[in-house]
Tab-separated table of C-alpha atoms and ligand atoms in Angstrom:
chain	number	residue	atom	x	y	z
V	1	UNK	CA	0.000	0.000	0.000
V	2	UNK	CA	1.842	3.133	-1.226
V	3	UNK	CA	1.464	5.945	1.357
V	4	UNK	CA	-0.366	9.231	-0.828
V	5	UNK	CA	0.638	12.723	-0.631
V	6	UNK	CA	-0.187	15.959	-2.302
V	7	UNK	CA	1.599	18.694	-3.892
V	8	UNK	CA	0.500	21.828	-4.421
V	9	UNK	CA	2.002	24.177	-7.157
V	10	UNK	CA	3.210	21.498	-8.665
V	11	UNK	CA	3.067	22.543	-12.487
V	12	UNK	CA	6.270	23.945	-12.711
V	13	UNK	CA	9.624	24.090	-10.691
V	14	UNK	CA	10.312	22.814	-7.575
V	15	UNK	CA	6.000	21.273	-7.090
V	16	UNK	CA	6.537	19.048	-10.422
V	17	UNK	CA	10.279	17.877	-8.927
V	18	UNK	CA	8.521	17.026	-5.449
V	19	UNK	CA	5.805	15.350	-7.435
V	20	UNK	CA	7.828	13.183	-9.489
V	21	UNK	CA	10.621	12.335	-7.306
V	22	UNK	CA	8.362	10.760	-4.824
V	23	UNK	CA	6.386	8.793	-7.199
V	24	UNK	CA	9.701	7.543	-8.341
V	25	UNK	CA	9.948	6.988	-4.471
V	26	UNK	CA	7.268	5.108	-3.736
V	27	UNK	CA	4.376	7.629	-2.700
V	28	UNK	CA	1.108	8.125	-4.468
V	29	UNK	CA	0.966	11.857	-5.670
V	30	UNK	CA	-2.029	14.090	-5.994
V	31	UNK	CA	-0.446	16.351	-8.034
V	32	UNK	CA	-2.438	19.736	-7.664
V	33	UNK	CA	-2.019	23.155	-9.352
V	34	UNK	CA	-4.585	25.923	-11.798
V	35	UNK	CA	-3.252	24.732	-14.726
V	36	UNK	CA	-4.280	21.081	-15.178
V	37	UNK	CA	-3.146	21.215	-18.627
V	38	UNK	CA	0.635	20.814	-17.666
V	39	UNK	CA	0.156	18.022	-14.885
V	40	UNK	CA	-1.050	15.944	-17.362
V	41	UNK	CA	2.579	15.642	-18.630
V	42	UNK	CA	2.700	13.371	-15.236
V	43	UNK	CA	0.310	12.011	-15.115
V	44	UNK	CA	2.396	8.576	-17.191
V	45	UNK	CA	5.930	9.328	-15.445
V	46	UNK	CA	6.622	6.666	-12.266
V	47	UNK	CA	4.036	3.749	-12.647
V	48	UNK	CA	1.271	5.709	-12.885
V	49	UNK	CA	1.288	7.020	-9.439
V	50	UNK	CA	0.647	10.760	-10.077
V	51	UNK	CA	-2.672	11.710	-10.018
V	52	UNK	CA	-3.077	15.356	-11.351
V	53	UNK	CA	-5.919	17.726	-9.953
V	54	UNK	CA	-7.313	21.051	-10.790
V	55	UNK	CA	-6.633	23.634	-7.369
V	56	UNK	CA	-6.296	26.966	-6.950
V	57	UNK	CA	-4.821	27.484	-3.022
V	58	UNK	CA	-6.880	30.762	-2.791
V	59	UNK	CA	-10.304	29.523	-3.551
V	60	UNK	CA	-12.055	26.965	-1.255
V	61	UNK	CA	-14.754	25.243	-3.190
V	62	UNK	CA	-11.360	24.503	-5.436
V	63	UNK	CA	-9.580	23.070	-2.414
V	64	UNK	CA	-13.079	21.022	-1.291
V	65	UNK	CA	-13.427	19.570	-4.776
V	66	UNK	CA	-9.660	18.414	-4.681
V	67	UNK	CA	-9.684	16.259	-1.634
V	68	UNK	CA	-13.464	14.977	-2.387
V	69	UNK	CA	-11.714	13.879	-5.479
V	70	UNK	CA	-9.307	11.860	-3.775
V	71	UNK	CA	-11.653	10.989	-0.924
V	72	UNK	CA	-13.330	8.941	-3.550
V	73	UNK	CA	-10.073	7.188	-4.045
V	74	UNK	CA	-10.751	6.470	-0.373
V	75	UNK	CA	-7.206	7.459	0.232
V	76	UNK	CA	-6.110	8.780	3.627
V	77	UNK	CA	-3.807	11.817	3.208
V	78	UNK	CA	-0.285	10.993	4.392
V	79	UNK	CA	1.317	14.281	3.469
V	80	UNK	CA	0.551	17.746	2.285
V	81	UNK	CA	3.760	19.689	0.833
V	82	UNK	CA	2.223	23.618	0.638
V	83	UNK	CA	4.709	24.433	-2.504
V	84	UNK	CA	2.207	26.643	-4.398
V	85	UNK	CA	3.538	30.595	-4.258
V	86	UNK	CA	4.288	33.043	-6.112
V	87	UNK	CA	6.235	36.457	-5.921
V	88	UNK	CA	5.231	40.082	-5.794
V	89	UNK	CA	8.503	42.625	-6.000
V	90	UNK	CA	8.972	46.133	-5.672
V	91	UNK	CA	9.512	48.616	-3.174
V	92	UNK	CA	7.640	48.837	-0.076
V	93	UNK	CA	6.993	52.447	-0.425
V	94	UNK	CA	5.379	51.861	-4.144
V	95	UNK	CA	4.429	48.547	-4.773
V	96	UNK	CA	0.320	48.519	-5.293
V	97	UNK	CA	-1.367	47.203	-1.810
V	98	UNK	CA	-3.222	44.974	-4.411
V	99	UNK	CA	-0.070	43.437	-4.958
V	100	UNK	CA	0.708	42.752	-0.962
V	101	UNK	CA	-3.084	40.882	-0.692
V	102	UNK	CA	-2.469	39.115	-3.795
V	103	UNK	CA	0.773	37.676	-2.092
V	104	UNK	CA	-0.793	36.988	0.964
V	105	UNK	CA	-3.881	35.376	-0.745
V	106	UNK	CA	-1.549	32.893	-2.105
V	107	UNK	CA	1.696	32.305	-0.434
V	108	UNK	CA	-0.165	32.695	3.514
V	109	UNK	CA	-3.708	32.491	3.505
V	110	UNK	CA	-3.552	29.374	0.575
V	111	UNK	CA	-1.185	27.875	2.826
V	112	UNK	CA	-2.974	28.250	6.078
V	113	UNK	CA	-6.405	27.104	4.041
V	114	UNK	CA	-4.958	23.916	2.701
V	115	UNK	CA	-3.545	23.192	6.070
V	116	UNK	CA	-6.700	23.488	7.713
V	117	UNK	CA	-8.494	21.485	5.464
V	118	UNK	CA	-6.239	18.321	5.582
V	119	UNK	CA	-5.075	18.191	8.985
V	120	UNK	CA	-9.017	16.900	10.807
V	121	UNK	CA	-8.233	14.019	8.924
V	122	UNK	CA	-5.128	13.665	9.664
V	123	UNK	CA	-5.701	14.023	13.293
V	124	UNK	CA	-8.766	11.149	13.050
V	125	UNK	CA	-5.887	8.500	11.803
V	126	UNK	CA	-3.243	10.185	14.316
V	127	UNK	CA	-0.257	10.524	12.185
V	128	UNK	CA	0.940	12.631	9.033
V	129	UNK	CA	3.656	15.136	7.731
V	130	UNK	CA	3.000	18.794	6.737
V	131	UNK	CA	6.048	20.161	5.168
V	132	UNK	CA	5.618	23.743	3.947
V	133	UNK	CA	8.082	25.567	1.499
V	134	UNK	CA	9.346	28.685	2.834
V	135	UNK	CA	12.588	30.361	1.283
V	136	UNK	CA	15.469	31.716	2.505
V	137	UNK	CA	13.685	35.041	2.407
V	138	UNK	CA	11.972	34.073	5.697
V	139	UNK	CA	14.874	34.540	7.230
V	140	UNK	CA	16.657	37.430	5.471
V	141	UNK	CA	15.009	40.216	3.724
V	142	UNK	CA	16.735	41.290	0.654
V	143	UNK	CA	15.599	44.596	-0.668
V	144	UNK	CA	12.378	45.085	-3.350
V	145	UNK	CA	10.761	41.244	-1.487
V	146	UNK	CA	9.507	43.269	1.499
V	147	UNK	CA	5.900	41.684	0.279
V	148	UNK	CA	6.993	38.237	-0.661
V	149	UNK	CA	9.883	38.141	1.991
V	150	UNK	CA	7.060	39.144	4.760
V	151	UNK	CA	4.682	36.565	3.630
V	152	UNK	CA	7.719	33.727	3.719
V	153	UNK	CA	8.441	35.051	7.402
V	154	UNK	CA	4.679	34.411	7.980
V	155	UNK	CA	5.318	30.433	7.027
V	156	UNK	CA	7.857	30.201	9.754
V	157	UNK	CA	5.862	31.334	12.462
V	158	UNK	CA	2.967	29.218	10.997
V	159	UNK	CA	5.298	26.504	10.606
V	160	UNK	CA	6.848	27.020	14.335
V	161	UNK	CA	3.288	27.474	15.805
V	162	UNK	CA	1.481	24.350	13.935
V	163	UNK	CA	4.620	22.317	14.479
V	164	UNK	CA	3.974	22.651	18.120
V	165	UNK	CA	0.442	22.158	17.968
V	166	UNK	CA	0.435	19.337	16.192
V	167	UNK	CA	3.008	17.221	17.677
V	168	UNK	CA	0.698	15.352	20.315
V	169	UNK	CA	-1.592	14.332	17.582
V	170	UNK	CA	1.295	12.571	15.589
V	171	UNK	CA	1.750	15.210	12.846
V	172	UNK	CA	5.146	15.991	12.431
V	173	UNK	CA	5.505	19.796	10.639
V	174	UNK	CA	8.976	20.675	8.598
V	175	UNK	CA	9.999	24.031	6.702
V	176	UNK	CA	12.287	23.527	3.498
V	177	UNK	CA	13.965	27.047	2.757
V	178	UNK	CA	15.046	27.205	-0.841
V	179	UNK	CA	17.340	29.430	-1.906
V	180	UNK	CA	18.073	30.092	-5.142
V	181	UNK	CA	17.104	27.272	-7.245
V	182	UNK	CA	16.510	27.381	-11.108
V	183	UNK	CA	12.833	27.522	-12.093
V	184	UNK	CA	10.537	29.841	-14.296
V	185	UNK	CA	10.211	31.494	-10.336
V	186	UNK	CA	13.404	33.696	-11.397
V	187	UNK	CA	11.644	35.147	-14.333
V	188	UNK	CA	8.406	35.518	-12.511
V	189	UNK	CA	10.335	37.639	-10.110
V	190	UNK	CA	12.214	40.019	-12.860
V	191	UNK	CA	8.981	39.963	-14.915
V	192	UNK	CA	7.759	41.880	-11.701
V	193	UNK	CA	10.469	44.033	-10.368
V	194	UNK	CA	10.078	45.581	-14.587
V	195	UNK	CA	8.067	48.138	-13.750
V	196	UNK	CA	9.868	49.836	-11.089
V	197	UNK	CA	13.288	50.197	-12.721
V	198	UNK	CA	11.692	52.195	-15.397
V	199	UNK	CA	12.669	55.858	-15.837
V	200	UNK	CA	10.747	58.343	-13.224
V	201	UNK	CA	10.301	55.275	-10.587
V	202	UNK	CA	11.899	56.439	-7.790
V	203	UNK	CA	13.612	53.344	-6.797
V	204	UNK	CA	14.692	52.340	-10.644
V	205	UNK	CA	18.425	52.432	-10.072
V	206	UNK	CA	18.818	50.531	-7.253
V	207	UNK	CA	16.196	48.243	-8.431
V	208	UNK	CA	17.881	47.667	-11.603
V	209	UNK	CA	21.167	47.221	-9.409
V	210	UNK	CA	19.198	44.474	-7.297
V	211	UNK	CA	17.758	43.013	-11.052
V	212	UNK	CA	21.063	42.473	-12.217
V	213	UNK	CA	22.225	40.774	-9.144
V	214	UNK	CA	18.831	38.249	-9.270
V	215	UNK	CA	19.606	37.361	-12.619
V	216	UNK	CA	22.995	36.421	-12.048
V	217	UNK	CA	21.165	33.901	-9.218
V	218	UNK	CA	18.390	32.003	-10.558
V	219	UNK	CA	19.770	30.730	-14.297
V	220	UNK	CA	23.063	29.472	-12.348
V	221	UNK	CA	21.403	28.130	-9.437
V	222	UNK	CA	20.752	23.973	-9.069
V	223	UNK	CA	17.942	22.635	-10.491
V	224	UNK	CA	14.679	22.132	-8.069
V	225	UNK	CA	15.761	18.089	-7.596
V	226	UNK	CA	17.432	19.422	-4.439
V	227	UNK	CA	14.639	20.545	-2.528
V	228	UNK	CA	12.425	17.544	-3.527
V	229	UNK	CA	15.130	15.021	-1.949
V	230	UNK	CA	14.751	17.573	1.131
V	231	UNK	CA	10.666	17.041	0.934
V	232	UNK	CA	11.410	13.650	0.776
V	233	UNK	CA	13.684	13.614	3.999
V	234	UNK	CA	11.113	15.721	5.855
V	235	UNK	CA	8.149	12.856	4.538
V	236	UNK	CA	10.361	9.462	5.328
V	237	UNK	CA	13.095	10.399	8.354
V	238	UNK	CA	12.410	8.718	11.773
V	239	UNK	CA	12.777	12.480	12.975
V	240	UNK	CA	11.967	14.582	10.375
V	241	UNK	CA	14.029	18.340	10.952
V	242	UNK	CA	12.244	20.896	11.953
V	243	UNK	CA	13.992	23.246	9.023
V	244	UNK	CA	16.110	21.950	6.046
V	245	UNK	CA	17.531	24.022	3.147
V	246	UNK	CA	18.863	24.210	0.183
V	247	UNK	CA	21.170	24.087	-1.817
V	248	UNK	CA	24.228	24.227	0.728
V	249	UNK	CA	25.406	27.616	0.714
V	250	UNK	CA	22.341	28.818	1.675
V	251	UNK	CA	23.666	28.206	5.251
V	252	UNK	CA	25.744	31.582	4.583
V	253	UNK	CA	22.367	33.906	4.873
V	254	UNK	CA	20.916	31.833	7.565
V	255	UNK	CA	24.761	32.091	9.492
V	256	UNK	CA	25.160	35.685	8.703
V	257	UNK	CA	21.752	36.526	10.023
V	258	UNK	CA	22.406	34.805	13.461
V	259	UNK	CA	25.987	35.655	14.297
V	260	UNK	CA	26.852	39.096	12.221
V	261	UNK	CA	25.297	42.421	14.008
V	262	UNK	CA	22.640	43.629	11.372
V	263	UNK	CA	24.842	46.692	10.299
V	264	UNK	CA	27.922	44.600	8.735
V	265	UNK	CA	24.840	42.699	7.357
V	266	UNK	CA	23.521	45.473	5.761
V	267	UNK	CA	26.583	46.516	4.730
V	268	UNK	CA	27.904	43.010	2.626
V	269	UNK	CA	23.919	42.726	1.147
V	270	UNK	CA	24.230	46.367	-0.607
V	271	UNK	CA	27.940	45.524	-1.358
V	272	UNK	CA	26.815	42.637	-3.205
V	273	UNK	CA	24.127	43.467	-4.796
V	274	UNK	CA	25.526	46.141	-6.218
V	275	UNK	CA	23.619	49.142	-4.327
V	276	UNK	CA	26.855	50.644	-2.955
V	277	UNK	CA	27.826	51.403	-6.591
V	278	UNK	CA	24.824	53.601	-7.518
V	279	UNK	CA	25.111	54.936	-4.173
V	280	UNK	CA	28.511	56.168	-4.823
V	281	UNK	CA	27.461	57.246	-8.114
V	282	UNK	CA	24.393	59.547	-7.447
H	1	LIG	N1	12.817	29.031	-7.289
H	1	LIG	C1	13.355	29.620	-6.262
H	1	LIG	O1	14.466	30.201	-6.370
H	1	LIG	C2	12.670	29.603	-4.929
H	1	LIG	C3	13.412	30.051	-3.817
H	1	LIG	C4	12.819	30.055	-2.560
H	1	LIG	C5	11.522	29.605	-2.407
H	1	LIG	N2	10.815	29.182	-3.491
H	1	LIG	C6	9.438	28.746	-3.249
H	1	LIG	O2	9.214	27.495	-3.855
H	1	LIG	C7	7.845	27.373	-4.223
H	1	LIG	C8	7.749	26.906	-5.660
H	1	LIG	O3	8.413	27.837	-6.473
H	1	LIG	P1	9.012	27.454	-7.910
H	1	LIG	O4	10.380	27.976	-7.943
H	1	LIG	O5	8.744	26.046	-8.224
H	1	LIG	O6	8.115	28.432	-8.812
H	1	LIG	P2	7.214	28.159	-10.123
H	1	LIG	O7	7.977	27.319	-11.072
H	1	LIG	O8	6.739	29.504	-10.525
H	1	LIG	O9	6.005	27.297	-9.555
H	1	LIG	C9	5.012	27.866	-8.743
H	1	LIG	C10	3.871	26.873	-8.664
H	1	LIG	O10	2.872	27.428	-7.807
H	1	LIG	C11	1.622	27.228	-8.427
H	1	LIG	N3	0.640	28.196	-7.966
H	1	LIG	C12	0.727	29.546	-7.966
H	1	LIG	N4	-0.403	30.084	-7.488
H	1	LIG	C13	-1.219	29.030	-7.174
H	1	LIG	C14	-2.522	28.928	-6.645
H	1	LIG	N5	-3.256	30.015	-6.336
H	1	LIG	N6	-3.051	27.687	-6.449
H	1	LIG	C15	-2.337	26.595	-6.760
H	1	LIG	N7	-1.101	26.625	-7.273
H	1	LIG	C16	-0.561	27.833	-7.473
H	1	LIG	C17	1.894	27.327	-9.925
H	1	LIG	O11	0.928	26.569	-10.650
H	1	LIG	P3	-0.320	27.170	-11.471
H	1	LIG	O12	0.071	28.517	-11.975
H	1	LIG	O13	-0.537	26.129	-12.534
H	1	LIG	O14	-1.437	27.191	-10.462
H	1	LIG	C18	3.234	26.609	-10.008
H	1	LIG	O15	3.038	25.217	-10.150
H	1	LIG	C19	7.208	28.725	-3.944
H	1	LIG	O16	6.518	28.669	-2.708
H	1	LIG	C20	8.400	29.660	-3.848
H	1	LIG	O17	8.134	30.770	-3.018
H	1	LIG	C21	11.355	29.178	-4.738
């Protein structure tokens, strides 16, 4: 009896890795994102044992609909990996409050909603896993993420809080922080920073600066493989960790954040990102 997890977001990037990794594992996948039309690419990959479904994390009937679908599989969830997000950039002083909710909608509020809504089950057989996606960006706040950065430092404390809560029912909780990894996330990002390095935006050369820098990241970073063997860890491990990330060096943010006082931080992030430069310049 294969144990059955779902994935949400997992049309793309690091969801469709998680998805088809652990059907090459062993696990039955619900494989759940908006556009159905690309999980059906899985739907043949690992012996048949991805099941794609139509959900949209922000709408509820749409969540409802997905787990009466696979209630009629009579499965019992195992695991529910809350991958689905997206990314909102700018700065905080101009980016559209529109654009904050829509972040929120998706990358908290989905997250919180899906929770909810597999976790009474859960609790009836007394055992499951919950592993959430966060980023490094819960941790450490680069400049121009202030909306998506604040809704990934949301997912820890949800993830700190529920890990706690659930414990005693025997639901373990884990947060995998990506950092930069190499999906179409890196041009969703720069599609969205655009507008505010254009001429008359009063952030554009700094946010051009920070641009440059991103897109140096994502098309060099490792592919998304990396955080599904992570998932995996946090699904199968006796003691699943609390927090896992990757790839490696991502343990430099999280280091520098703990043991460096906040002005030297501030310091190396506009060194390296190249704000220093236009700073000198202007
Ligand atoms: N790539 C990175 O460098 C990186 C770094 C740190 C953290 N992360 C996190 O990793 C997760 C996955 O990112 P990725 O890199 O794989 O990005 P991606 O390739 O853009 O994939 C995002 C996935 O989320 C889904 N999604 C978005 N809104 C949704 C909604 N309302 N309901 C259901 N699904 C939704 C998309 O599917 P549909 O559009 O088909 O619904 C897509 O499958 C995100 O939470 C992201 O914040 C990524």
């Amino acid at each position: 009896m294969y144990q059955s997890v779902l994935v949400t977001g997992a049309s793309s990037g690091i969801g469709e890795a998680c998805a088809v990794h652990l059907a090459h594992k062993g696990f039955r996948v619900y494989a759940a994102a908006r556009r159905v039309e690309l999980l059906r690419n899985l739907e043949g990959l690992a012996g048949g044992r991805i099941t794609p479904l139509a959900l949209d994390v922000t709408d509820k009937d749409s969540i409802d609909a997905a787990l009466a679908r696979i209630n009629e599989d009579g499965v019992s969830l195992f695991g529910l990996i809350n991958n689905a997000g997206i990314i909102a950039m700018g700065p905080v002083e101009t980016l559209p409050l529109d654009e904050w909710h829509r972040q929120y909608e998706t990358n908290v509020f989905g997250l919180v909603q899906m929770t909810q809504a597999v976790l009474p089950a859960m609790r009836t057989v007394g055992k499951g896993r919950i592993v959430n996606i966060g980023s490094i960006a819960g941790r450490v706040a680069s400049p121009f993420q202030g909306a998506y950065a604040s809704s990934k430092h949301a997912v820890e404390g949800i993830s700190d809080s529920l890990r706690r809560e659930v414990a005693p029912f025997g639901i373990q909780v884990s947060l995998v922080r990506p950092g930069f990894i190499n999906t179409p996330f890196g041009e969703h990002g720069r599609q969205a920073l655009e507008p505010h390095t254009q001429d008359g935006e009063p952030y554009a050369e700094q946010a051009k600066a920070f641009m440059a820098w991103r897109a140096k990241g994502h098309p060099n970073a490792p592919g998304p493989m990396i955080v599904a063997e992570a998932v995996h860890d946090a699904l199968t491990a006796n003691k699943p960790r609390a927090y896992y990330a990757a790839p490696a060096k991502s343990y430099i943010p999280l280091a520098m954040r703990h043991f460096l006082p906040t002005p030297l931080t501030d310091r190396i992030m506009a060194r390296v990102m190249g704000k220093d430069k236009n700073q000198d310049a202007s």
